[in-house]
Short mmCIF file of C-alpha atoms in Angstrom, two decimals:
data_model
loop_
_atom_site.label_atom_id
_atom_site.label_comp_id
_atom_site.label_asym_id
_atom_site.label_seq_id
_atom_site.Cartn_x
_atom_site.Cartn_y
_atom_site.Cartn_z
CA MET A 211 0.00 0.00 0.00
CA SER A 212 2.91 2.38 0.65
CA SER A 213 4.45 1.93 -2.83
CA LEU A 214 3.90 4.67 -5.39
CA TYR A 215 2.59 4.07 -8.88
CA GLN A 216 5.07 5.73 -11.22
CA VAL A 217 5.44 5.84 -15.00
CA LEU A 218 7.99 8.62 -15.54
CA SER A 219 10.96 8.68 -13.18
CA PRO A 220 12.43 11.91 -11.76
CA ALA A 221 15.26 11.42 -14.27
CA GLY A 222 12.78 11.67 -17.13
CA GLU A 223 12.89 7.98 -18.03
CA LEU A 224 9.94 5.66 -18.56
CA VAL A 225 9.68 3.09 -15.79
CA GLY A 226 6.07 2.10 -16.45
CA ASP A 227 3.84 1.18 -19.36
CA LEU A 228 2.12 4.00 -21.21
CA LYS A 229 -0.17 1.40 -22.81
CA GLY A 230 -0.31 3.44 -26.00
CA GLN A 231 -2.73 5.86 -24.33
CA LEU A 232 -0.61 9.00 -24.51
CA ASP A 233 0.29 10.50 -27.86
CA GLU A 234 3.03 13.03 -28.46
CA ALA A 235 0.63 15.97 -28.87
CA THR A 236 -0.91 15.26 -25.44
CA MET A 237 2.51 15.02 -23.82
CA ILE A 238 3.52 18.39 -25.27
CA LYS A 239 0.23 19.92 -24.16
CA MET A 240 0.85 18.60 -20.64
CA TYR A 241 4.18 20.37 -20.54
CA GLU A 242 2.80 23.59 -22.00
CA ASN A 243 -0.01 23.64 -19.44
CA MET A 244 2.38 23.06 -16.56
CA VAL A 245 4.63 25.89 -17.71
CA LEU A 246 1.60 28.18 -18.08
CA VAL A 247 0.27 27.58 -14.58
CA ARG A 248 3.73 27.79 -12.99
CA GLN A 249 4.26 31.19 -14.57
CA PHE A 250 0.76 32.19 -13.49
CA ASP A 251 1.52 31.12 -9.93
CA ARG A 252 4.76 33.09 -9.78
CA LYS A 253 3.06 36.14 -11.26
CA SER A 254 0.31 35.93 -8.65
CA ILE A 255 2.78 35.84 -5.77
CA ASN A 256 4.52 38.92 -7.17
CA LEU A 257 1.17 40.70 -7.50
CA GLN A 258 0.34 39.94 -3.89
CA ARG A 259 3.69 41.28 -2.73
CA GLN A 260 3.02 44.45 -4.72
CA GLY A 261 -0.32 44.96 -3.01
CA ARG A 262 -2.29 44.34 -6.21
CA MET A 263 -3.87 41.14 -4.91
CA GLY A 264 -5.03 39.82 -1.55
CA THR A 265 -3.69 36.78 0.26
CA TYR A 266 -2.83 34.09 -2.27
CA ALA A 267 -2.43 30.30 -2.02
CA PRO A 268 0.52 29.13 -4.16
CA PHE A 269 0.80 25.67 -5.69
CA GLU A 270 4.23 25.53 -7.37
CA GLY A 271 5.50 21.96 -7.18
CA GLN A 272 2.03 20.44 -7.51
CA GLU A 273 1.54 21.17 -11.22
CA ALA A 274 1.60 17.55 -12.39
CA SER A 275 -1.17 16.59 -9.96
CA GLN A 276 -3.47 19.42 -10.98
CA VAL A 277 -2.73 19.58 -14.70
CA GLY A 278 -2.65 15.83 -15.23
CA SER A 279 -5.93 15.23 -13.43
CA ALA A 280 -7.74 18.14 -15.08
CA MET A 281 -6.55 17.21 -18.56
CA ALA A 282 -8.12 13.77 -18.13
CA LEU A 283 -11.58 15.28 -17.60
CA THR A 284 -14.19 15.95 -20.27
CA PRO A 285 -16.00 19.33 -20.54
CA GLY A 286 -19.15 18.01 -18.86
CA ASP A 287 -17.39 16.71 -15.76
CA TRP A 288 -17.77 18.51 -12.43
CA LEU A 289 -14.73 20.05 -10.75
CA PHE A 290 -14.77 20.88 -7.04
CA PRO A 291 -11.58 22.79 -6.20
CA THR A 292 -10.10 23.96 -2.94
CA TYR A 293 -8.60 27.43 -2.62
CA ARG A 294 -5.34 26.05 -4.09
CA ASP A 295 -6.56 24.31 -7.23
CA HIS A 296 -6.65 27.22 -9.66
CA ALA A 297 -4.24 25.35 -11.95
CA ALA A 298 -6.81 22.57 -12.36
CA ALA A 299 -9.57 25.13 -12.88
CA ILE A 300 -7.57 26.95 -15.56
CA VAL A 301 -6.82 23.72 -17.41
CA HIS A 302 -10.50 22.74 -17.22
CA GLY A 303 -11.49 26.02 -18.84
CA GLN A 304 -11.63 28.77 -16.23
CA SER A 305 -10.09 32.00 -17.55
CA MET A 306 -6.98 33.32 -15.87
CA ALA A 307 -8.65 36.72 -15.62
CA ARG A 308 -11.40 35.17 -13.47
CA VAL A 309 -8.83 33.56 -11.21
CA PHE A 310 -7.11 36.91 -10.79
CA LEU A 311 -10.49 38.47 -9.97
CA TYR A 312 -11.09 35.87 -7.26
CA TRP A 313 -7.83 36.70 -5.48
CA MET A 314 -8.53 40.40 -5.92
CA GLY A 315 -11.72 39.99 -3.93
CA HIS A 316 -14.32 40.10 -6.70
CA MET A 317 -17.44 37.94 -6.40
CA GLU A 318 -17.26 37.39 -10.15
CA GLY A 319 -14.01 35.52 -9.70
CA SER A 320 -16.04 32.49 -8.64
CA ILE A 321 -18.12 32.36 -11.82
CA SER A 322 -17.14 29.84 -14.50
CA PRO A 323 -18.19 29.60 -18.16
CA LYS A 324 -21.79 28.40 -18.46
CA HIS A 325 -20.87 25.32 -20.47
CA LEU A 326 -18.44 24.13 -17.78
CA HIS A 327 -19.06 22.77 -14.30
CA ILE A 328 -16.35 24.44 -12.23
CA MET A 329 -17.45 25.17 -8.70
CA PRO A 330 -16.14 28.19 -6.75
CA PRO A 331 -12.91 27.61 -4.78
CA CYS A 332 -13.81 26.07 -1.43
CA VAL A 333 -12.09 27.59 1.59
CA PRO A 334 -13.78 25.52 4.36
CA ILE A 335 -11.77 22.32 4.59
CA ALA A 336 -13.31 19.20 3.00
CA THR A 337 -16.88 20.49 2.60
CA GLN A 338 -16.58 20.34 -1.20
CA MET A 339 -16.10 16.57 -0.98
CA VAL A 340 -19.70 16.04 0.14
CA HIS A 341 -20.93 18.38 -2.59
CA ALA A 342 -19.02 16.41 -5.21
CA VAL A 343 -20.66 13.19 -4.08
CA GLY A 344 -24.12 14.73 -4.28
CA THR A 345 -23.48 16.05 -7.78
CA ALA A 346 -22.09 12.71 -8.91
CA TRP A 347 -25.15 10.95 -7.50
CA ALA A 348 -27.40 13.34 -9.43
CA SER A 349 -25.46 12.58 -12.62
CA LYS A 350 -25.90 8.87 -11.99
CA LEU A 351 -29.65 9.19 -11.37
CA GLN A 352 -30.02 11.16 -14.60
CA ASN A 353 -27.93 8.64 -16.56
CA GLU A 354 -25.37 11.30 -17.45
CA LYS A 355 -21.88 10.24 -18.41
CA HIS A 356 -20.11 12.68 -16.14
CA VAL A 357 -17.80 12.28 -13.16
CA SER A 358 -17.23 14.65 -10.26
CA ILE A 359 -13.73 15.24 -8.96
CA ALA A 360 -13.13 16.60 -5.48
CA TYR A 361 -9.68 18.03 -4.83
CA PHE A 362 -8.41 18.15 -1.28
CA GLY A 363 -5.22 18.16 0.76
CA ASP A 364 -3.96 15.72 3.36
CA GLY A 365 -5.35 17.90 6.16
CA ALA A 366 -8.87 17.42 4.81
CA SER A 367 -8.61 13.69 5.49
CA SER A 368 -8.82 14.55 9.21
CA GLU A 369 -12.24 16.16 8.75
CA GLY A 370 -15.55 14.39 9.21
CA ASP A 371 -16.65 15.47 5.72
CA PHE A 372 -13.92 13.24 4.27
CA HIS A 373 -15.36 10.13 5.89
CA GLU A 374 -18.97 11.09 5.20
CA ALA A 375 -18.20 11.68 1.54
CA LEU A 376 -16.34 8.41 1.06
CA ASN A 377 -19.00 6.45 2.95
CA PHE A 378 -21.89 7.92 0.96
CA ALA A 379 -20.05 7.48 -2.34
CA GLY A 380 -19.28 3.88 -1.50
CA VAL A 381 -22.83 3.04 -0.48
CA PHE A 382 -24.43 4.61 -3.56
CA GLN A 383 -21.55 3.85 -5.94
CA THR A 384 -21.42 7.41 -7.21
CA PRO A 385 -19.07 8.38 -10.07
CA THR A 386 -16.84 10.43 -7.78
CA ILE A 387 -13.07 10.77 -7.87
CA PHE A 388 -11.49 11.87 -4.61
CA PHE A 389 -8.15 13.44 -5.52
CA CYS A 390 -5.85 14.11 -2.58
CA GLN A 391 -2.69 16.14 -3.09
CA ASN A 392 -0.66 14.94 -0.13
CA ASN A 393 1.82 17.71 0.54
CA GLY A 394 2.90 16.12 3.81
CA PHE A 395 1.74 19.03 5.95
CA ALA A 396 -1.74 20.31 6.84
CA ILE A 397 -0.47 23.88 7.21
CA SER A 398 1.92 23.30 10.13
CA VAL A 399 1.04 19.73 11.13
CA PRO A 400 2.89 16.81 9.47
CA PHE A 401 0.77 13.89 8.34
CA SER A 402 2.39 11.60 10.94
CA GLN A 403 0.73 13.71 13.65
CA GLN A 404 -2.65 13.72 11.93
CA SER A 405 -3.20 10.00 11.57
CA ALA A 406 -1.88 6.63 12.65
CA SER A 407 -2.51 5.28 9.15
CA LYS A 408 0.60 5.31 7.01
CA THR A 409 -1.17 6.50 3.88
CA ILE A 410 -4.39 8.19 2.87
CA ALA A 411 -5.05 5.70 0.08
CA GLN A 412 -5.33 2.81 2.55
CA ARG A 413 -8.37 4.44 4.14
CA SER A 414 -10.39 3.49 1.08
CA ALA A 415 -10.58 -0.08 2.40
CA ALA A 416 -12.96 1.02 5.17
CA TYR A 417 -15.48 2.05 2.53
CA ASP A 418 -14.80 -0.83 0.14
CA ILE A 419 -13.65 1.41 -2.70
CA PRO A 420 -10.35 1.38 -4.61
CA GLY A 421 -7.50 3.43 -3.22
CA VAL A 422 -4.44 4.26 -5.32
CA ARG A 423 -1.22 5.93 -4.18
CA ILE A 424 0.69 7.60 -6.98
CA ASP A 425 3.71 9.80 -7.62
CA GLY A 426 1.95 13.15 -7.76
CA ASN A 427 4.88 14.74 -9.59
CA ASP A 428 4.62 12.22 -12.45
CA ILE A 429 2.03 13.65 -14.83
CA PHE A 430 1.85 10.41 -16.82
CA ALA A 431 0.95 8.43 -13.69
CA VAL A 432 -1.62 11.05 -12.70
CA TRP A 433 -3.28 11.08 -16.11
CA LEU A 434 -3.39 7.29 -16.51
CA THR A 435 -4.74 6.80 -12.98
CA MET A 436 -7.45 9.40 -13.61
CA LYS A 437 -8.47 7.78 -16.88
CA GLU A 438 -8.81 4.41 -15.18
CA ALA A 439 -10.82 5.91 -12.31
CA MET A 440 -13.10 7.70 -14.77
CA LYS A 441 -13.72 4.51 -16.72
CA ARG A 442 -14.63 2.66 -13.54
CA ALA A 443 -16.98 5.44 -12.52
CA LEU A 444 -18.75 5.63 -15.87
CA ASP A 445 -19.03 1.84 -16.01
CA GLY A 446 -21.08 2.01 -12.82
CA LYS A 447 -18.32 0.68 -10.58
CA GLY A 448 -18.29 3.65 -8.22
CA PRO A 449 -15.72 6.03 -6.73
CA THR A 450 -11.94 5.96 -6.44
CA LEU A 451 -9.66 7.54 -3.86
CA ILE A 452 -6.39 8.80 -5.37
CA GLU A 453 -3.52 9.90 -3.14
CA ALA A 454 -1.02 11.94 -5.16
CA VAL A 455 2.18 12.32 -3.16
CA THR A 456 3.69 15.71 -3.96
CA PHE A 457 5.25 18.77 -2.34
CA ARG A 458 4.48 22.47 -2.49
CA TYR A 459 7.66 24.53 -2.69
CA GLY A 460 6.21 27.66 -1.15
CA ALA A 461 4.17 28.63 1.86
CA HIS A 462 0.64 27.51 2.66
CA THR A 463 -0.44 31.02 1.70
CA THR A 464 1.32 34.34 1.33
CA ALA A 465 0.27 35.01 4.94
CA ASP A 466 2.13 31.94 6.22
CA ASP A 467 5.77 31.43 7.24
CA PRO A 468 6.57 27.71 6.79
CA LYS A 469 10.07 28.12 8.22
CA LYS A 470 8.46 28.20 11.66
CA TYR A 471 7.40 24.55 11.48
CA ARG A 472 9.58 22.78 8.90
CA ASP A 473 12.98 22.98 7.21
CA GLN A 474 11.46 24.78 4.27
CA GLU A 475 14.64 25.64 2.40
CA SER A 476 16.12 22.13 2.47
CA LEU A 477 12.85 20.38 1.68
CA SER A 478 11.99 22.70 -1.20
CA GLU A 479 15.48 22.46 -2.67
CA GLU A 480 15.44 18.66 -2.46
CA TRP A 481 12.08 18.33 -4.20
CA ARG A 482 12.89 21.02 -6.77
CA GLN A 483 16.26 19.54 -7.69
CA GLU A 484 15.33 15.87 -7.60
CA ARG A 485 11.60 15.51 -8.25
CA ASP A 486 10.35 18.59 -10.07
CA PRO A 487 7.34 17.70 -12.27
CA LEU A 488 8.22 20.09 -15.10
CA GLN A 489 11.86 19.14 -15.31
CA ARG A 490 11.24 15.41 -15.59
CA LEU A 491 8.74 15.84 -18.42
CA ARG A 492 10.97 18.31 -20.24
CA VAL A 493 13.90 15.88 -20.09
CA TYR A 494 11.69 13.12 -21.50
CA LEU A 495 10.40 15.32 -24.33
CA GLU A 496 13.93 16.46 -25.19
CA ASN A 497 15.13 12.87 -25.29
CA GLN A 498 12.29 12.05 -27.68
CA GLY A 499 13.25 14.95 -29.93
CA LEU A 500 10.00 16.77 -29.13
CA TRP A 501 11.40 19.78 -27.26
CA ASN A 502 14.36 22.14 -27.35
CA GLU A 503 15.59 25.50 -26.05
CA THR A 504 13.99 27.41 -28.92
CA LYS A 505 10.56 25.95 -28.21
CA GLU A 506 11.04 26.62 -24.50
CA ALA A 507 11.80 30.31 -25.08
CA GLU A 508 8.85 30.65 -27.43
CA LEU A 509 6.55 28.99 -24.89
CA ILE A 510 7.68 31.20 -22.00
CA ALA A 511 7.14 34.33 -24.10
CA ARG A 512 3.71 33.13 -25.22
CA VAL A 513 2.38 32.20 -21.79
CA ASN A 514 3.71 35.39 -20.19
CA GLU A 515 1.88 37.37 -22.86
CA GLN A 516 -1.33 35.46 -22.11
CA ILE A 517 -0.95 36.02 -18.36
CA ASP A 518 -0.26 39.73 -18.81
CA ALA A 519 -3.36 40.07 -21.02
CA ALA A 520 -5.46 38.33 -18.38
CA LEU A 521 -4.09 40.65 -15.71
CA VAL A 522 -4.95 43.74 -17.77
CA GLU A 523 -8.50 42.40 -18.12
CA ALA A 524 -8.79 41.71 -14.39
CA GLU A 525 -7.39 45.05 -13.29
CA SER A 526 -9.71 46.85 -15.73
CA TYR A 527 -12.71 45.32 -13.98
CA PRO A 528 -14.89 47.78 -12.02
CA LYS A 529 -13.99 47.99 -8.34
CA SER A 530 -16.16 45.98 -5.99
CA LYS A 531 -18.77 47.70 -3.82
CA PRO A 532 -19.97 46.57 -0.36
CA GLU A 533 -23.44 45.83 -1.75
CA ASP A 534 -21.91 43.27 -4.12
CA MET A 535 -22.05 40.81 -1.23
CA PHE A 536 -25.77 40.38 -1.96
CA LYS A 537 -25.14 39.17 -5.51
CA HIS A 538 -25.09 35.49 -6.43
CA VAL A 539 -26.74 34.45 -3.16
CA TYR A 540 -30.25 33.64 -4.42
CA ALA A 541 -31.56 32.81 -7.87
CA GLU A 542 -34.25 35.41 -7.21
CA PRO A 543 -33.55 38.22 -4.68
CA SER A 544 -35.35 37.67 -1.38
CA TRP A 545 -37.14 40.53 0.35
CA MET A 546 -34.75 40.23 3.28
CA ALA A 547 -31.63 40.58 1.14
CA THR A 548 -33.19 43.44 -0.84
CA GLU A 549 -34.07 45.27 2.36
CA GLN A 550 -30.61 44.75 3.82
CA GLU A 551 -28.91 45.92 0.63
CA SER A 552 -31.09 49.04 0.61
CA GLU A 553 -30.16 49.82 4.21
CA LEU A 554 -26.46 49.36 3.46
CA VAL A 555 -26.56 51.68 0.46
CA LYS A 556 -28.25 54.37 2.54
CA GLN A 557 -25.49 54.30 5.17
CA PRO A 558 -23.13 57.30 5.06
CA SER A 559 -19.59 56.50 4.01
CA LYS A 560 -16.52 56.71 6.26
CA GLN A 561 -15.68 59.98 4.60
CA GLU A 562 -18.98 61.35 5.91
CA GLY A 563 -18.05 60.86 9.54
CA ILE A 564 -18.54 57.14 10.23
CA PRO A 565 -15.48 55.86 12.15
CA ALA A 566 -13.58 52.86 10.81
#
C-alpha cells in the first residue's frame, strides 16, 4: 500500500507502461499547461507582494497533480476545487482573468463559463467533498456520463466530511473521484501527527472502494490513474480515492511562514532539484526529440503574454462595492436581502463621519 505508482521517473525515463494511451501531442500539451500555470503562480505571488492582490495560495510543485488530473476530464465533468486548485480550474477552462479576480476579492471571480461545471474555490476544509458526491449521485440518477472530482489536501482527510463523503459514495456507488494532493503538511502539522494510518489511500478499504497511491509529480501516472478511475466510474463501478504524493515549494499562503514549522529551504530544494514535475517531463520530451531550447523560449514568451493580457482584463474590472455581497446568493432576490442591501446603500460612508 505504501508503494507509489510511477510511470515517468524523476530522471525523465519511462519506468512504467504508457499502454499506448498518450500521444506526443498530449505530452507536449501537458508540458505547456504546466509551464503556463507555474508562470501564473509566480506572477500571482509577485502581484500579492506588490499589493495588487489579496492573500494568495501558491501551488508551485504540484503542477503535475493538478494539470494531469484536469486534462483527463471531459468538458461536462464537475470540478470541485479547494482554494489552491486554480491550476486545475484553468486547465479545465476557467479563464486566468477570473482567477485573478477571485484573489482580488471580486465575487465574479467564482463564476465559470456556463458550459463548464467548475465550482467556486472552497475555503472551508473538505466540505466540497460532500458536494461532489451529491453532484455525482445526481449525474448517476439522470444517466449522465459525467464524473465529479473533489480536490483536497492531506489535512482534509482529518475532517468528518472526508469520511462522510467516502462512505456515501461507497454506499451509492457514485461516479466520484477523490483526488488528494498529499503535501505532507496540513499547514503546520505533518501527516504523521494527523493519523496513525501510514497513507491516505489505505483508508479506502474502510469504505470498500479502490485506493491508489501515486507519484503526484509524475504527470503520466496522474493522467493514466485518472483515466482508469473515470472509466470505472462511468461503467457504474463507483468512486476511487487517489492519493497523489507531492510537495508544495512555497508557503501555505502568502500570509504563512513555513520556516516556523519545517525545514522549508532544504525540503523545497530537495524536491525542486530531484523531483520537479516540469523538469522530468521536459527531459523526457527532449530525449524524444520533441522539445528544445527554442521551443522553451517561445513557450515562455507566449504564456507570459497570455498572463499579462489576463491581468490587464482583471485590473480593468470595475472595483467591488460593499453591496456586491448580496449578488449570487439567491436565484431570485429575497425581500430580506433586498431590504438589507437598501439599508447598506443608505449608510453614510466613512468619509462622511462614520469611524472605521
